[in-house]
Coordinates of N, CA and C in Angstrom, one line a residue:
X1 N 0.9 -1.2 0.0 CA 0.0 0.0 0.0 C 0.9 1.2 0.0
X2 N 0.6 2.6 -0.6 CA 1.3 2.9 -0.8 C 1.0 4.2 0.4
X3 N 1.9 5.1 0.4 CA 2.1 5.9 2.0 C 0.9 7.6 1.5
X4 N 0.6 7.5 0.0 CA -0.5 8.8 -0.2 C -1.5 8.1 -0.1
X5 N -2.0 6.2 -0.4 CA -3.2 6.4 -0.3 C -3.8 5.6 1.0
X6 N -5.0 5.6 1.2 CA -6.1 5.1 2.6 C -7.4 5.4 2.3
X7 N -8.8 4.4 3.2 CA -10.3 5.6 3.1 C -11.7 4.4 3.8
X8 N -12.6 4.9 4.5 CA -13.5 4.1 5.0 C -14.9 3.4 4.1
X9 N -15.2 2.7 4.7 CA -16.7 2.0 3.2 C -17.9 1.7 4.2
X10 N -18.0 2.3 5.1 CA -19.2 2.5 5.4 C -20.5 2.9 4.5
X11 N -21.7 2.7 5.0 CA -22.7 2.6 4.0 C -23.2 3.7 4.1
X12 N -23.9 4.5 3.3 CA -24.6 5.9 3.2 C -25.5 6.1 4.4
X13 N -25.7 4.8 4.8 CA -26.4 5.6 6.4 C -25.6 6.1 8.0
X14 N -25.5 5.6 8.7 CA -24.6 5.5 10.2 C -23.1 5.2 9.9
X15 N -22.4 5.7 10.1 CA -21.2 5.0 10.2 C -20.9 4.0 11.1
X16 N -20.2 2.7 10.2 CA -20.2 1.7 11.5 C -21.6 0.9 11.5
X17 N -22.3 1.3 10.8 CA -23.9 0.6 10.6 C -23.6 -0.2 9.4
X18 N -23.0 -0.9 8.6 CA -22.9 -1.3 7.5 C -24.3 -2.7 7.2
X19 N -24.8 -2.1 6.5 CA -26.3 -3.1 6.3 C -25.7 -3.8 5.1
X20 N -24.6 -3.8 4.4 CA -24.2 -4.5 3.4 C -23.8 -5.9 3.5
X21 N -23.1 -6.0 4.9 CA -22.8 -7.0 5.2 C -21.6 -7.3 5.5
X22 N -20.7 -8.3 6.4 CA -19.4 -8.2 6.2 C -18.5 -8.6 5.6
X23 N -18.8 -9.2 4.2 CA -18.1 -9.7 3.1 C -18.7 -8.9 1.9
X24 N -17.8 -8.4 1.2 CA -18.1 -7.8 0.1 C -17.9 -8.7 -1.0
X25 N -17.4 -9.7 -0.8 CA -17.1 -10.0 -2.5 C -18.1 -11.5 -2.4
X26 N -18.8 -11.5 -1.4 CA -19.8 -13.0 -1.9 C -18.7 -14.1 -1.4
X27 N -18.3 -14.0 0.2 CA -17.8 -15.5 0.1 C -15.9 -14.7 0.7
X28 N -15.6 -14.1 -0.3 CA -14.1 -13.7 0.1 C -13.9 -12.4 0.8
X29 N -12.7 -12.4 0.9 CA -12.3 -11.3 1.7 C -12.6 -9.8 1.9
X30 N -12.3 -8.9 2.3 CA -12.5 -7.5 2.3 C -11.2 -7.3 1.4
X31 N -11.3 -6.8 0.4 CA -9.7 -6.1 0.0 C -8.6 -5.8 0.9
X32 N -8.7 -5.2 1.7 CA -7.9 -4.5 2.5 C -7.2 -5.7 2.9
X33 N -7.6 -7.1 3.2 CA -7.0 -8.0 3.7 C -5.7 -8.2 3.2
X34 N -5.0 -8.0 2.3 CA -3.2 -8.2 2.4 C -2.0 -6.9 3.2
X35 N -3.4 -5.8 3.2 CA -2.5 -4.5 3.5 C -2.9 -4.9 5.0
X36 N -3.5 -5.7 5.7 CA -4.3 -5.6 7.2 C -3.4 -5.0 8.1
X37 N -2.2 -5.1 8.1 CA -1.2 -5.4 9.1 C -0.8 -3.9 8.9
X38 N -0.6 -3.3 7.8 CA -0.2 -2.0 7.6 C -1.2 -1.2 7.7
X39 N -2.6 -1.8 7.8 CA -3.7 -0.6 8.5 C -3.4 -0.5 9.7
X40 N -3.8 -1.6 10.5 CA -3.5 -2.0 11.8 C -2.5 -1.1 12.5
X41 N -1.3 -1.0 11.8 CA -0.1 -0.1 12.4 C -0.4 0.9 12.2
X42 N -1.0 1.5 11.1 CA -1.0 3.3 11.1 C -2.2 3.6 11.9
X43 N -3.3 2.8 12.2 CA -4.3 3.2 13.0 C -3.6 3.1 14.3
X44 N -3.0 2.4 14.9 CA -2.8 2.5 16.5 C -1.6 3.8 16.4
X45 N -0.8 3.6 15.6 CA 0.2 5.4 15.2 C -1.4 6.6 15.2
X46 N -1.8 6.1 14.9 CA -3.1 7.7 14.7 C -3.6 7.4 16.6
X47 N -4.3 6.5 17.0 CA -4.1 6.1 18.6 C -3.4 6.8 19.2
X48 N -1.9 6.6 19.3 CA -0.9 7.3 19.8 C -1.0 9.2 19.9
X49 N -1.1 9.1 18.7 CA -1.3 10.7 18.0 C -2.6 11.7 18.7
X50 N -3.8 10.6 19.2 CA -5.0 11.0 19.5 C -4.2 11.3 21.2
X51 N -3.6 10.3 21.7 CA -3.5 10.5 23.0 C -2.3 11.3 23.4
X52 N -1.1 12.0 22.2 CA -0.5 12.7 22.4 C -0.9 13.9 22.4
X53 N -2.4 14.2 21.4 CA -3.5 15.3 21.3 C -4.1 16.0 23.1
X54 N -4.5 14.3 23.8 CA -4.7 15.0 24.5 C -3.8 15.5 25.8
X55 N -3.1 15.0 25.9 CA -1.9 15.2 26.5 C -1.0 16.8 26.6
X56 N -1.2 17.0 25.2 CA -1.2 18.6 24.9 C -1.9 19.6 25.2
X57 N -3.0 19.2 25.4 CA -4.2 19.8 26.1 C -4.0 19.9 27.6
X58 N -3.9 19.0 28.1 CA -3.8 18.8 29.6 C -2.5 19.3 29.8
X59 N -1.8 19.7 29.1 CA -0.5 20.1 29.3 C -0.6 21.5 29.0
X60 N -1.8 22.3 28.3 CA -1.6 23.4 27.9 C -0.5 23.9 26.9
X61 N -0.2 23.3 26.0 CA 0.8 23.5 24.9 C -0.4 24.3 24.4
X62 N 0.7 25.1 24.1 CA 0.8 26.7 23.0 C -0.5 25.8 22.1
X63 N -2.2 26.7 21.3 CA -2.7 26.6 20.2 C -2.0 25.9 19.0
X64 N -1.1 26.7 18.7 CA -0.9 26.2 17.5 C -0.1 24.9 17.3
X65 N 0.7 24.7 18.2 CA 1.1 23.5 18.3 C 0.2 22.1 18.6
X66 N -0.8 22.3 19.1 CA -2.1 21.2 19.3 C -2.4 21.6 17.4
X67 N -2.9 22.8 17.1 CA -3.7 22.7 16.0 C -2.9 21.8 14.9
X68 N -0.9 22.2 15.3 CA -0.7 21.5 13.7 C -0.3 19.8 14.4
X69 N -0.1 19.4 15.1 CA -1.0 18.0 15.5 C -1.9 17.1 14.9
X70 N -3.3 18.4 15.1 CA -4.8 17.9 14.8 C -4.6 17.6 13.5
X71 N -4.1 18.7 12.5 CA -4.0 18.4 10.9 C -2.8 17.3 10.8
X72 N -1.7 16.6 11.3 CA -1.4 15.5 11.4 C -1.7 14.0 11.1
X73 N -2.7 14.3 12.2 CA -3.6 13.3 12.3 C -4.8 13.2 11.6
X74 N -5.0 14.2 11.1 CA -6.3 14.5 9.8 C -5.9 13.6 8.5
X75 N -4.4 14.3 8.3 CA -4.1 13.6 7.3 C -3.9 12.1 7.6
X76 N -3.4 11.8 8.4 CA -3.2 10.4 8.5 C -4.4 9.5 8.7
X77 N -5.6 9.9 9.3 CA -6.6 9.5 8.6 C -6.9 9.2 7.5
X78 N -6.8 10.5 6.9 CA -7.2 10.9 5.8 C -6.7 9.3 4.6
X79 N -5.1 9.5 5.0 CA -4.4 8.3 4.2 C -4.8 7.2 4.1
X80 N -5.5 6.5 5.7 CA -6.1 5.4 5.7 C -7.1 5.0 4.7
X81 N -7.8 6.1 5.1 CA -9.4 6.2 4.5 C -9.3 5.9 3.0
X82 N -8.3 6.9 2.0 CA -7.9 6.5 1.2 C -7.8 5.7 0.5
X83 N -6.7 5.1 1.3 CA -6.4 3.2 1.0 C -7.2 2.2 0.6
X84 N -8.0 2.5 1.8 CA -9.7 1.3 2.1 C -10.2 1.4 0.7
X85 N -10.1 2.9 0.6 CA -11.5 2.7 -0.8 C -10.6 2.6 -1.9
X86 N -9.3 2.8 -2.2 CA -8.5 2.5 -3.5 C -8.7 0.3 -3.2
X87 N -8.3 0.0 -2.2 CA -8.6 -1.3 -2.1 C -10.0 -1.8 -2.3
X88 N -10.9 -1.1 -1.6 CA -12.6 -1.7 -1.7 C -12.9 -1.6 -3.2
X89 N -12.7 -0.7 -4.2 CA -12.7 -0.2 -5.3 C -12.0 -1.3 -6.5
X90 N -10.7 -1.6 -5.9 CA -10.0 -2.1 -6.7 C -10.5 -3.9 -6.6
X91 N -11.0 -4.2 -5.2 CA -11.2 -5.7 -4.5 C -12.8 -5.6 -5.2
X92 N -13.7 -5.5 -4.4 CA -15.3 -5.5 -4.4 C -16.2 -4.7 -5.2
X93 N -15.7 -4.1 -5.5 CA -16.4 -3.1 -6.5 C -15.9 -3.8 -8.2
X94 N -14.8 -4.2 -8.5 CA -14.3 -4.5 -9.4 C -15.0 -6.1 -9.7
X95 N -14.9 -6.7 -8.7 CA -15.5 -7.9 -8.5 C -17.1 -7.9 -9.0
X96 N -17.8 -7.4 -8.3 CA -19.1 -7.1 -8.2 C -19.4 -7.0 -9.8
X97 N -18.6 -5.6 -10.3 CA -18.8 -5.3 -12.0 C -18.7 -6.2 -12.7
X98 N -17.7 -7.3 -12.8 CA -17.5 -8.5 -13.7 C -18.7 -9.6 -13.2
X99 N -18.9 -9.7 -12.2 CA -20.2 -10.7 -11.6 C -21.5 -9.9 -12.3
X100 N -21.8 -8.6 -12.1 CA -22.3 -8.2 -13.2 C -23.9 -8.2 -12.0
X101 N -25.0 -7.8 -12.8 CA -26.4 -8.0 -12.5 C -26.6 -6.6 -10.9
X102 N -27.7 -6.9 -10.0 CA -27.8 -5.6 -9.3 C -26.5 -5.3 -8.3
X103 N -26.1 -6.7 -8.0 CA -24.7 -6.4 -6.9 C -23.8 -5.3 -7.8
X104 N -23.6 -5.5 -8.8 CA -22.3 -4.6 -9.5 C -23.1 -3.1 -8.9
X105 N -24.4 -2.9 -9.4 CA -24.7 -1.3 -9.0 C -25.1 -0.9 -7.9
X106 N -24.9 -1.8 -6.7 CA -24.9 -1.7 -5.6 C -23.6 -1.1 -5.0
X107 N -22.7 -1.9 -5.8 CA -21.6 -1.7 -4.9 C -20.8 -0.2 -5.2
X108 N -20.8 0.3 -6.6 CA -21.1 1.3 -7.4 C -21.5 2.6 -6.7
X109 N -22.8 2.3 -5.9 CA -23.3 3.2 -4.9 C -22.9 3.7 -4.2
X110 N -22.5 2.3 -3.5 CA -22.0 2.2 -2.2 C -20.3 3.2 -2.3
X111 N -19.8 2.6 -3.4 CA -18.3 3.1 -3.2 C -18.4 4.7 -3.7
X112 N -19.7 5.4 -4.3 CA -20.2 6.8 -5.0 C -20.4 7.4 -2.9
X113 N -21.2 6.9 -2.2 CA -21.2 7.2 -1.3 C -20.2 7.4 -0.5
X114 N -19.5 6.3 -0.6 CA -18.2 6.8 0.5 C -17.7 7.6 0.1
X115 N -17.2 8.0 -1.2 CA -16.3 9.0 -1.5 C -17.2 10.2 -1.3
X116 N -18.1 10.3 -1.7 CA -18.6 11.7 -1.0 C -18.8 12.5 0.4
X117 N -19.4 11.0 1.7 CA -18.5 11.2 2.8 C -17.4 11.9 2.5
X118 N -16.3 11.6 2.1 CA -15.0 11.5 2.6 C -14.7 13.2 1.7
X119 N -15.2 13.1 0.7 CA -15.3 14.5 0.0 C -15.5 15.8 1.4
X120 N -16.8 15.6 2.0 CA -17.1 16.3 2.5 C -16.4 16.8 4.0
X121 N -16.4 15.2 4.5 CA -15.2 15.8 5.7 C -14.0 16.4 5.9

């Protein structure tokens, strides 16, 4: 995976509500599954990051130093998030298209959806 991209696939309702299911491809994996270990690590680095956030706070460090922090960790979200959907996209969405019938324009949706989330945040 590479270190510009990351991104979440939550469904157009709740986040973390996913009514799709927990297998995307009918049977196999989530995409993300060969990068797992390098999500894994940058999420508990973003962890760290959150708790060095507050730390700064309770420490009263100077504004701007918390603020360029926050955008830190924005980005590095940001990267995750990325990822997910270059892999959901590239894994289940791609899959779905060649299986063909309403799953392909489901998933289509679905992956129109998250990117707009992710637009917007």
């Amino acid at each position: 995976m590479s270190e510009a991209t990351e991104v979440g696939n939550a469904p157009s309702s709740a986040p973390g509500n996913d009514t799709t299911g927990d297998v995307c491809c009918t049977g196999d994996s989530h995409g993300y599954i060969t990068a797992k270990d390098d999500y894994l690590g940058r999420l508990r680095r973003i962890e760290g990051q959150a708790r060095g956030l507050q730390r700064m706070v309770d420490e009263d460090k100077y504004c701007i130093d918390i603020l360029t922090q926050v955008s830190a960790m924005t980005k590095a979200l940001h990267a995750v998030a990325m990822g997910l959907l270059e892999d959901h996209i590239s894994h289940c969405v791609v899959k779905a298209a060649v299986d063909g019938g309403p799953e392909a324009e489901a998933k289509v949706t679905e992956a129109t959806d998250a990117i707009a989330r992710l637009v917007r945040s």
